CSV table of C-alpha atoms in Angstrom, one decimal:
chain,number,residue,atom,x,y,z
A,1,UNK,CA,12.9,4.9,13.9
A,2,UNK,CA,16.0,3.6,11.8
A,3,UNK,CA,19.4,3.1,12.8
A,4,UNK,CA,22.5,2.7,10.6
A,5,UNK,CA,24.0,-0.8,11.3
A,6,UNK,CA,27.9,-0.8,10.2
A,7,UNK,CA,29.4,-4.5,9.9
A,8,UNK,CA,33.2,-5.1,9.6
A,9,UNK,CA,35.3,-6.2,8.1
A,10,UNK,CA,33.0,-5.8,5.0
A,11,UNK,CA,32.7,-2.5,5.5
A,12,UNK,CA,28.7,-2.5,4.7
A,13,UNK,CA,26.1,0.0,6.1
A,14,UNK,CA,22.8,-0.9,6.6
A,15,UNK,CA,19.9,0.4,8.2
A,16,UNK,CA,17.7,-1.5,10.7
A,17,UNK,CA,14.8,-0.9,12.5
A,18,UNK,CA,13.4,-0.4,15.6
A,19,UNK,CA,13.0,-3.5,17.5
A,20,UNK,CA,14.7,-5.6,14.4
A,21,UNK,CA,17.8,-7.6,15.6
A,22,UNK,CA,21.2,-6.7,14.2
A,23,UNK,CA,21.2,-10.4,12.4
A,24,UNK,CA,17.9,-10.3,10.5
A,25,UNK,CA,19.0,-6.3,9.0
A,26,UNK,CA,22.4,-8.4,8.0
A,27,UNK,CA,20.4,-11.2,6.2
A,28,UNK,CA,18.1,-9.1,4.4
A,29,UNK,CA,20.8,-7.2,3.3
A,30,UNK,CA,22.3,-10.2,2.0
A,31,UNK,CA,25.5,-10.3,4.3
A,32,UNK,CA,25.8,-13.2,6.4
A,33,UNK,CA,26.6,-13.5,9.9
A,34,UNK,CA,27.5,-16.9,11.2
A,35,UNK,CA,24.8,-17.9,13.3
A,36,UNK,CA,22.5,-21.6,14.4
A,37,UNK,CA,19.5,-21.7,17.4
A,38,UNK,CA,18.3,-18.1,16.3
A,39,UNK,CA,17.4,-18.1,19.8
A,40,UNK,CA,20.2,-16.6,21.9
A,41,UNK,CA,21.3,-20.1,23.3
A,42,UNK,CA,24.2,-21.3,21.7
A,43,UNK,CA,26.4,-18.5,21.4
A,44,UNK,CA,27.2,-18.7,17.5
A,45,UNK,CA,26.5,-15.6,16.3
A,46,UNK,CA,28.6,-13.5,18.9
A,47,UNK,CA,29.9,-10.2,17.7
A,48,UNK,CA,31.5,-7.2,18.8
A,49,UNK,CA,30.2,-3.9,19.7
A,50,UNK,CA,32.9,-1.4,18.5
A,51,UNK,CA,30.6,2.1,18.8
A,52,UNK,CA,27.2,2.7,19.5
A,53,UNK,CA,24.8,0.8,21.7
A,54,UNK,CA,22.5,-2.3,22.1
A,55,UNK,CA,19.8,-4.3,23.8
A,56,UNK,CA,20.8,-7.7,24.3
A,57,UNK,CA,17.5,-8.8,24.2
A,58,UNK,CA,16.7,-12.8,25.6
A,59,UNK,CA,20.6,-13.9,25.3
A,60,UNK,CA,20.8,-16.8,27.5
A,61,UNK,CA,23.4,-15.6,30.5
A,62,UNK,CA,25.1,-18.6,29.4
A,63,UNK,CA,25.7,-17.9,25.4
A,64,UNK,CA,26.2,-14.3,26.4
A,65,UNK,CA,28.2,-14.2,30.1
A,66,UNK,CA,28.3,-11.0,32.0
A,67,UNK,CA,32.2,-10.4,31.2
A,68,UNK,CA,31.1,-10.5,27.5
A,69,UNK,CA,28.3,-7.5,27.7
A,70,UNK,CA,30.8,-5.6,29.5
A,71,UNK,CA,33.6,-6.4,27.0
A,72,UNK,CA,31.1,-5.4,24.3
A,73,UNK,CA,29.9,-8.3,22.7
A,74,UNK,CA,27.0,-9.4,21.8
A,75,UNK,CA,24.5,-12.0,20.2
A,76,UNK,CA,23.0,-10.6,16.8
A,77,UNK,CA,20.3,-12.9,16.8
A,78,UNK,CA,18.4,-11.1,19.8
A,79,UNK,CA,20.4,-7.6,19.8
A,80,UNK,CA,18.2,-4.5,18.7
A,81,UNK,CA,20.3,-1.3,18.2
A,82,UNK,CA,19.8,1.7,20.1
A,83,UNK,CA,21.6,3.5,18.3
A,84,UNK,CA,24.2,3.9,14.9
A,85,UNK,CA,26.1,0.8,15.9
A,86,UNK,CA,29.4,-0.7,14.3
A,87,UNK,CA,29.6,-4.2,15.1
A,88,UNK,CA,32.6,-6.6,14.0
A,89,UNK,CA,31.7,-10.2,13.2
A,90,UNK,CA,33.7,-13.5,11.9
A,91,UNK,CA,32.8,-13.8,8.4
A,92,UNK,CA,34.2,-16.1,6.3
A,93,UNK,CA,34.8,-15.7,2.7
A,94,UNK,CA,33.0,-18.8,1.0
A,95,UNK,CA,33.7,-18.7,-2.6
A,96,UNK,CA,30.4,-20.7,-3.8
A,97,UNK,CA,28.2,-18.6,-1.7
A,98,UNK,CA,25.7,-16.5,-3.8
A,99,UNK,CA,24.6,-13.7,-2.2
A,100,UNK,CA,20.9,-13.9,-1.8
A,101,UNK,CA,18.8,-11.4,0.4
A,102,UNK,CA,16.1,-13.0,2.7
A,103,UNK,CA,13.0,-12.3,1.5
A,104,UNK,CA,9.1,-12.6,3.2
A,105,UNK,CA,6.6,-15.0,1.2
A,106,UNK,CA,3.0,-15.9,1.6
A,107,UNK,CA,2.5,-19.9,0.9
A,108,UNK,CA,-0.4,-21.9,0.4
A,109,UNK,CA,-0.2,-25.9,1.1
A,110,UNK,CA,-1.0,-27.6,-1.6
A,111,UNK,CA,-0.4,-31.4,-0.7
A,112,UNK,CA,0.2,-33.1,2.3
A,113,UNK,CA,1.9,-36.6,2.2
A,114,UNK,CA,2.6,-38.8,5.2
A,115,UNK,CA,6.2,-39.8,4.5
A,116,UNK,CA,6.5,-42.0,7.9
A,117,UNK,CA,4.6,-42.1,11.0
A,118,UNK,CA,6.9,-39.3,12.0
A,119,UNK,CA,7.8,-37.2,8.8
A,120,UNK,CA,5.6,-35.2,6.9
A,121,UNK,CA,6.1,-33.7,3.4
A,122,UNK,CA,4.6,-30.7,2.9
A,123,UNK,CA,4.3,-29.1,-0.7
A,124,UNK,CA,4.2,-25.1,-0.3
A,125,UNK,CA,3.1,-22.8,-2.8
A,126,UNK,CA,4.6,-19.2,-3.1
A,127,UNK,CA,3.3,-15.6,-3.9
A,128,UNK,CA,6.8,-15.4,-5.7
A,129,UNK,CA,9.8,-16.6,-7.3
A,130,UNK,CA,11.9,-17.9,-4.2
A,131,UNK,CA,16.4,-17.9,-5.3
A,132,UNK,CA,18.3,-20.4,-3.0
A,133,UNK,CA,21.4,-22.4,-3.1
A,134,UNK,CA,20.6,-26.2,-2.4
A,135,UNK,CA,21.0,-26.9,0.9
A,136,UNK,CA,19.5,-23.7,2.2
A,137,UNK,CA,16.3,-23.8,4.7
A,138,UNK,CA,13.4,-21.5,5.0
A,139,UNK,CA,11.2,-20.1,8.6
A,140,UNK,CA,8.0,-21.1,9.0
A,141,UNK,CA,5.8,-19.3,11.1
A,142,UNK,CA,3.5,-21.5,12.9
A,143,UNK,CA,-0.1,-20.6,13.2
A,144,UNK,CA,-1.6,-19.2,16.3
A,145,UNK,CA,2.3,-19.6,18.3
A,146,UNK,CA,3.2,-16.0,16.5
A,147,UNK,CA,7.1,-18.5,16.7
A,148,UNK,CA,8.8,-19.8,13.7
A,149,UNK,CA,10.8,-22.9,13.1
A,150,UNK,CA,13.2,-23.6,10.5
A,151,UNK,CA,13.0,-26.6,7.7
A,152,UNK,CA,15.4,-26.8,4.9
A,153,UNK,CA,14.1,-26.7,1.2
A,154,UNK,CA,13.7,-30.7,0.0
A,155,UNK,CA,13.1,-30.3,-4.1
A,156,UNK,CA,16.2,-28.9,-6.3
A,157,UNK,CA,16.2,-25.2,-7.0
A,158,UNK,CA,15.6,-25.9,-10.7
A,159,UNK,CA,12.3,-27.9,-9.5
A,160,UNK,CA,11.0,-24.9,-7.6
A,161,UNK,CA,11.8,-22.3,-10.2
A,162,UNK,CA,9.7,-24.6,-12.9
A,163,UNK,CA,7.0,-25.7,-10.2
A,164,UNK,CA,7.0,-22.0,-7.6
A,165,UNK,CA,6.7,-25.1,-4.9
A,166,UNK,CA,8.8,-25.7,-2.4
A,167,UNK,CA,8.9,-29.0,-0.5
A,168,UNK,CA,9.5,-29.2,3.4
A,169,UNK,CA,9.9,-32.5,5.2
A,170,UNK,CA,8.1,-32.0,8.5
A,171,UNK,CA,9.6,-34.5,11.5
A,172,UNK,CA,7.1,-34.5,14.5
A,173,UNK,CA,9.2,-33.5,17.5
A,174,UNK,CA,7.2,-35.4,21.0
A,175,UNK,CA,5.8,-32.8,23.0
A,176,UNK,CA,7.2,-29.7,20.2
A,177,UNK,CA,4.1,-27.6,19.6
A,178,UNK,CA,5.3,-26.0,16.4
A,179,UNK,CA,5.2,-29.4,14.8
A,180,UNK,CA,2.4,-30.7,16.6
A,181,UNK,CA,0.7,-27.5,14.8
A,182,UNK,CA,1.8,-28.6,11.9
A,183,UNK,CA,1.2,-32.5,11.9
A,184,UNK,CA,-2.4,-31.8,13.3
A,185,UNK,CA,-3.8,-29.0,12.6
A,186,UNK,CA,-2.7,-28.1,8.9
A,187,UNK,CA,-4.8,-28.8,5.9
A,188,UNK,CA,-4.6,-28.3,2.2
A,189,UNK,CA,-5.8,-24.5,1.2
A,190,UNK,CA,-4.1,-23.2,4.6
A,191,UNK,CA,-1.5,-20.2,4.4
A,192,UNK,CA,1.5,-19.6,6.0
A,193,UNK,CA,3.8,-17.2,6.6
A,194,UNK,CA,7.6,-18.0,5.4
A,195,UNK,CA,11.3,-16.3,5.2
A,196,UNK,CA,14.1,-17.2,3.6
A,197,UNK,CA,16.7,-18.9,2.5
A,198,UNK,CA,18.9,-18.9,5.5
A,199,UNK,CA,21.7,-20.8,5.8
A,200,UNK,CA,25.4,-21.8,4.7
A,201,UNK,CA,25.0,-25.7,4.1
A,202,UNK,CA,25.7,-25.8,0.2
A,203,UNK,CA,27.7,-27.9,-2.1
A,204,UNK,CA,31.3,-26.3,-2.5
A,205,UNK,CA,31.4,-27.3,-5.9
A,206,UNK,CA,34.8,-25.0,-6.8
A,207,UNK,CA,36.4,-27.9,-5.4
A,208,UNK,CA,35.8,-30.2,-7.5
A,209,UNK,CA,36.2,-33.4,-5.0
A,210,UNK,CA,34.3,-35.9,-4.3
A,211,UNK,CA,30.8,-35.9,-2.2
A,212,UNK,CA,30.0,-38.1,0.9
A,213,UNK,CA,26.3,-36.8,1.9
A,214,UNK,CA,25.5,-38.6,5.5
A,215,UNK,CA,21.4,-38.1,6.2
A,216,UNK,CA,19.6,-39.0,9.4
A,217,UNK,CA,15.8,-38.6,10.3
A,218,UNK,CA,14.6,-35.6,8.2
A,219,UNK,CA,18.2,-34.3,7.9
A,220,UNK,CA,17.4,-36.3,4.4
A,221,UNK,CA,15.8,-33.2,2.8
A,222,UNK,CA,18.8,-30.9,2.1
A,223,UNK,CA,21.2,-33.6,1.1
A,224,UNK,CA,18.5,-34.6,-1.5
A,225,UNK,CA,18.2,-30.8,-3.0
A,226,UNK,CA,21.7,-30.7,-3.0
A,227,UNK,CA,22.2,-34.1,-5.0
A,228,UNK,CA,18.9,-33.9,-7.4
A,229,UNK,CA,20.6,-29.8,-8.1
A,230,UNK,CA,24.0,-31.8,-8.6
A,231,UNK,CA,22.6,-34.5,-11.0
A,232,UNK,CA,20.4,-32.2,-12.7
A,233,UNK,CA,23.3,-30.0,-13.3
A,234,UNK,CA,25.2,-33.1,-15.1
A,235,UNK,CA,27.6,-33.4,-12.3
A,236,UNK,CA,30.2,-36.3,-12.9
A,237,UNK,CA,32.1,-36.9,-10.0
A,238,UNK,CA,31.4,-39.5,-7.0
A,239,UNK,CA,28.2,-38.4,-4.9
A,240,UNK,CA,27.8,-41.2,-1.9
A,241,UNK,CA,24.8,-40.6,-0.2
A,242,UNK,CA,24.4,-43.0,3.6
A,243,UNK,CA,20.8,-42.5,4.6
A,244,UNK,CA,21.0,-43.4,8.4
A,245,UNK,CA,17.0,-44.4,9.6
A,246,UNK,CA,16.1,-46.5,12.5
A,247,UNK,CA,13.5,-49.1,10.7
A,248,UNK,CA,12.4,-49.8,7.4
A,249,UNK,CA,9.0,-48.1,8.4
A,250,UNK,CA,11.2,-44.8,8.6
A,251,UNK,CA,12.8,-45.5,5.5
A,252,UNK,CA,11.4,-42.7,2.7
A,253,UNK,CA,12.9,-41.3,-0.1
A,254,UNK,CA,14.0,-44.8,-0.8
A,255,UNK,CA,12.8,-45.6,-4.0
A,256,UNK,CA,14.1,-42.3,-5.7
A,257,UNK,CA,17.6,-43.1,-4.8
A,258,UNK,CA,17.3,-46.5,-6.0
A,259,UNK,CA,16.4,-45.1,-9.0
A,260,UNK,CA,19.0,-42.1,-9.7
A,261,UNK,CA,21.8,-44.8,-8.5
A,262,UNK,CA,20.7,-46.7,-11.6
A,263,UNK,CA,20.4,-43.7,-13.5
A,264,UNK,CA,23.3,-41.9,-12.8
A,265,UNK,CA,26.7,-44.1,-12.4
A,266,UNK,CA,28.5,-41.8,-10.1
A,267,UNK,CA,25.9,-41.8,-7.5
A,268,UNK,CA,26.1,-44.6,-4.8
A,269,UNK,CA,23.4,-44.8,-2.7
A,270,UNK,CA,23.6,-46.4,1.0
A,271,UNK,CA,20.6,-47.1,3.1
A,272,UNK,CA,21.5,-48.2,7.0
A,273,UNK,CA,18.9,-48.7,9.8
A,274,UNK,CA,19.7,-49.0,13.2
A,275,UNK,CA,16.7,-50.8,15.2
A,276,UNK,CA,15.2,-52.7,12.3
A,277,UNK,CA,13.9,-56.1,13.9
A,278,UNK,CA,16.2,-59.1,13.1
A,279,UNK,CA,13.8,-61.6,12.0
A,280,UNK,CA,12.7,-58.9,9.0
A,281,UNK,CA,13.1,-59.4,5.4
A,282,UNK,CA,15.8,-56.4,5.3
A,283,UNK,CA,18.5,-57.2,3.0
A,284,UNK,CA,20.6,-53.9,3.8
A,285,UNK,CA,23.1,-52.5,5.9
A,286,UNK,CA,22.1,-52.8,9.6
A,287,UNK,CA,23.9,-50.5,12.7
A,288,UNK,CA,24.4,-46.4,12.8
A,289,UNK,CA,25.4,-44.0,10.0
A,290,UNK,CA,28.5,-43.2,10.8
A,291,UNK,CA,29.4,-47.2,10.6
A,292,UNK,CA,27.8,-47.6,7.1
A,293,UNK,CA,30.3,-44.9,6.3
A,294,UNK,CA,33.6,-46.4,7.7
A,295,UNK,CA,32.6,-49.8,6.3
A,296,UNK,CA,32.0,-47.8,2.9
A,297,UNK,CA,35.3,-46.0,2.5
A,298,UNK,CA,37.1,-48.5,4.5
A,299,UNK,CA,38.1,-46.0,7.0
A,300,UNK,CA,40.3,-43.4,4.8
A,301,UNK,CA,38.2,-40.3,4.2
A,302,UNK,CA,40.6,-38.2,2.7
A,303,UNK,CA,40.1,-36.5,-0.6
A,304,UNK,CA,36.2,-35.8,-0.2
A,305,UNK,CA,34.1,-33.4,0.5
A,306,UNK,CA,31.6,-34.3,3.4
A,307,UNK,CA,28.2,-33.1,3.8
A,308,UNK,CA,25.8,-34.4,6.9
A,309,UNK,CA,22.8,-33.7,8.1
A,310,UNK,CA,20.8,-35.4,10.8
A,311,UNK,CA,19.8,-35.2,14.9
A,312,UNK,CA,23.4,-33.7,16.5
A,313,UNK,CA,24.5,-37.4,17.9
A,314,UNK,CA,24.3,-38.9,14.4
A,315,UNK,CA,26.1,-35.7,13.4
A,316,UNK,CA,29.0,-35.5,16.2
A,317,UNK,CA,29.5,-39.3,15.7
A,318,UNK,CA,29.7,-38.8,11.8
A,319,UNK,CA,32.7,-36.1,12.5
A,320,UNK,CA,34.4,-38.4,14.5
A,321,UNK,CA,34.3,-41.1,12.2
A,322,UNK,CA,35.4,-39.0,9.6
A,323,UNK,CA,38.3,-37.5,11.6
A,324,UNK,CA,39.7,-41.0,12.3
A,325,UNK,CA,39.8,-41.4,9.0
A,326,UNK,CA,41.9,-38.6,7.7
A,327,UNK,CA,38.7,-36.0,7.2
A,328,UNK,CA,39.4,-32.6,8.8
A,329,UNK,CA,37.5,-29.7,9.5
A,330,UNK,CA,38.1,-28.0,6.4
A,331,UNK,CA,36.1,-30.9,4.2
A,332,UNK,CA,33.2,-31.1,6.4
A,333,UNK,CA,29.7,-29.1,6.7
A,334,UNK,CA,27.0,-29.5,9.0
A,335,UNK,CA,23.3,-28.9,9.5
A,336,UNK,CA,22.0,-29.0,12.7
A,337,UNK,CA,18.7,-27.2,13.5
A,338,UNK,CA,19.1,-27.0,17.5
A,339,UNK,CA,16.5,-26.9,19.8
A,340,UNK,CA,16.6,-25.2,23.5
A,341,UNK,CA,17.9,-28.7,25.1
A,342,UNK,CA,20.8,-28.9,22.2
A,343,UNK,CA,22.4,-25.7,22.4
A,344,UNK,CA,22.8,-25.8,26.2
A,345,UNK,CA,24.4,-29.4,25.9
A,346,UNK,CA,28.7,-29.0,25.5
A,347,UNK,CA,29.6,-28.7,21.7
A,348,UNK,CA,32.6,-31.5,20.5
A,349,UNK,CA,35.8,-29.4,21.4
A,350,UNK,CA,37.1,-31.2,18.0
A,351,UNK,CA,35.0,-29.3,15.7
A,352,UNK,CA,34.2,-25.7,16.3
A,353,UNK,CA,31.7,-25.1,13.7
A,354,UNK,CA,29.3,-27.4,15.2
């Protein structure tokens, strides 16, 4: 059975199907719904039920509190329709955003490299041609869990249009069984099921200001689409990338920057680690990421464009910097893929959009 989904204030019609939630319909559609876990547990795709009816599905009573099902809202992430249903929804208009349906792929792996004891790269071929913005991330579906989890798209756009690869950068997550599947049990040849691209992290390149990229952990696989699709593109204003890791063991990708800073005189490259042993031959900047940064830009922020990705402390500690130093939320996009124990912990009431 189909339903016709109505979201405003767009004004689109859609159909969805039985059992699919109201924010998969949306993204295959190619409108986008503000949304992060994809769980039910952090609340950020809440919309509002105008006509028709719903099943909220597994929205966590404290995303989704009683007063709000009886007020009419809902989370589209879990919500199946039970009916025509007219939902309203807080969509921003983003200028740079392409719209780009989400589409279902079959990928073979094709390389595994172990990028750190904790990070692995994995090289993904596709069935087809995959469109994305830089920035964006796809689902994986893990084998034998019938669950998904999310990774953003590492290589530049243009790289996976020449190449039909995609590259993921795999962090193993203690006691997480979707990457444990995927650390251990994967092997060159396998196939796996993927959907994509999701996601509003992208360059906002209309504005023409300068780029402060802040990485932590894995977090270092979007910023570098986004900076190899900005170099590649000739790009001539100031890209800063700080790569926050905690030892030198931890440290990849290094080498590449090196090399495009020498490259490419607008990009300034910043490695920082924050528990590399003292007595080491480390010549670089030691401390957290959000340091590197103030001692960078001498505290004053304003004028750029800020870009981080990274495990949510790194990230809230980034925005405060950044705020201190005359950075508002207007200039500043985030990544953060959250997991159950992050979306139940209290957001920073200074930025909403985290």
């Amino acid at each position: 059975m189909c339903y016709q989904l109505t979201i405003e204030p767009l004004g689109a019609t859609l159909d969805v199907a039985e059992g699919q939630t109201l924010l998969d319909a949306a993204l295959r559609s190619g409108v986008y719904i503000p949304h992060a876990c994809g769980h039910g547990l952090c609340g950020t795709c809440k919309v509002q039920v105008t006509s028709g009816e719903v099943d909220h599905g597994a929205a966590n009573p404290f995303a989704l509190m009683e007063i709000e099902r009886e007020e009419g809202k809902t989370l589209a992430c879990c919500a199946t329709a039970l009916s025509d249903v007219c939902i309203e929804a807080d969509i921003e208009d983003e200028p740079d955003a392409r719209v780009i349906p989400v589409r279902d792929f079959a990928a073979t792996v094709t390389r595994i490299d172990t990028l750190t004891p904790t990070i692995k790269g994995l090289r993904l071929k596709l069935d087809q041609p995959i469109d994305f913005q830089a920035g964006q991330y796809v689902m994986v579906e893990i084998p034998g869990l019938g669950q998904q989890r999310a990774f953003s798209i590492a290589n530049s756009p243009g790289e996976v249009a020449d190449t039909g690869e995609i590259e993921l950068q795999v962090r193993r997550v203690p006691g997480g069984a979707g990457t444990g599947v995927l650390h251990e049990q994967l092997h060159v040849g396998d196939t796996l099921r993927v959907s994509g691209p999701y996601g509003r992290f992208f360059v906002r390149q209309s504005a023409a200001k300068p780029m402060l990229f802040v990485a932590g952990g894995s977090g270092l696989s979007s910023p570098r689409s986004m900076i190899l699709d900005l170099l590649g593109q000739g790009c001539t204003l100031p890209i800063t990338l700080v790569n926050g890791q905690r030892s030198q063991e931890e440290l990849y990708g290094h080498d590449e920057f090196v090399d495009l800073a020498a490259r490419h005189p607008n990009f300034h490259y910043v490695p920082v680690l924050s528990n590399e042993p003292e007595d080491s031959a480390w010549g670089g900047a030691r401390g957290f990421a959000h340091e590197a940064a103030r001692a960078l830009f001498e505290g004053q922020f304003a004028g750029n464009k800020a870009y981080l990705c990274g495990p949510p402390p790194m990230v809230e500690a980034v925005i405060g910097t950044l705020m201190q130093g005359r950075l508002f939320e207007d200039d500043i996009y985030t990544e953060k893929f959250l997991s159950a124990a992050d979306a139940n912990t209290q957001r920073s009431p200074l930025f909403k959009r985290v």
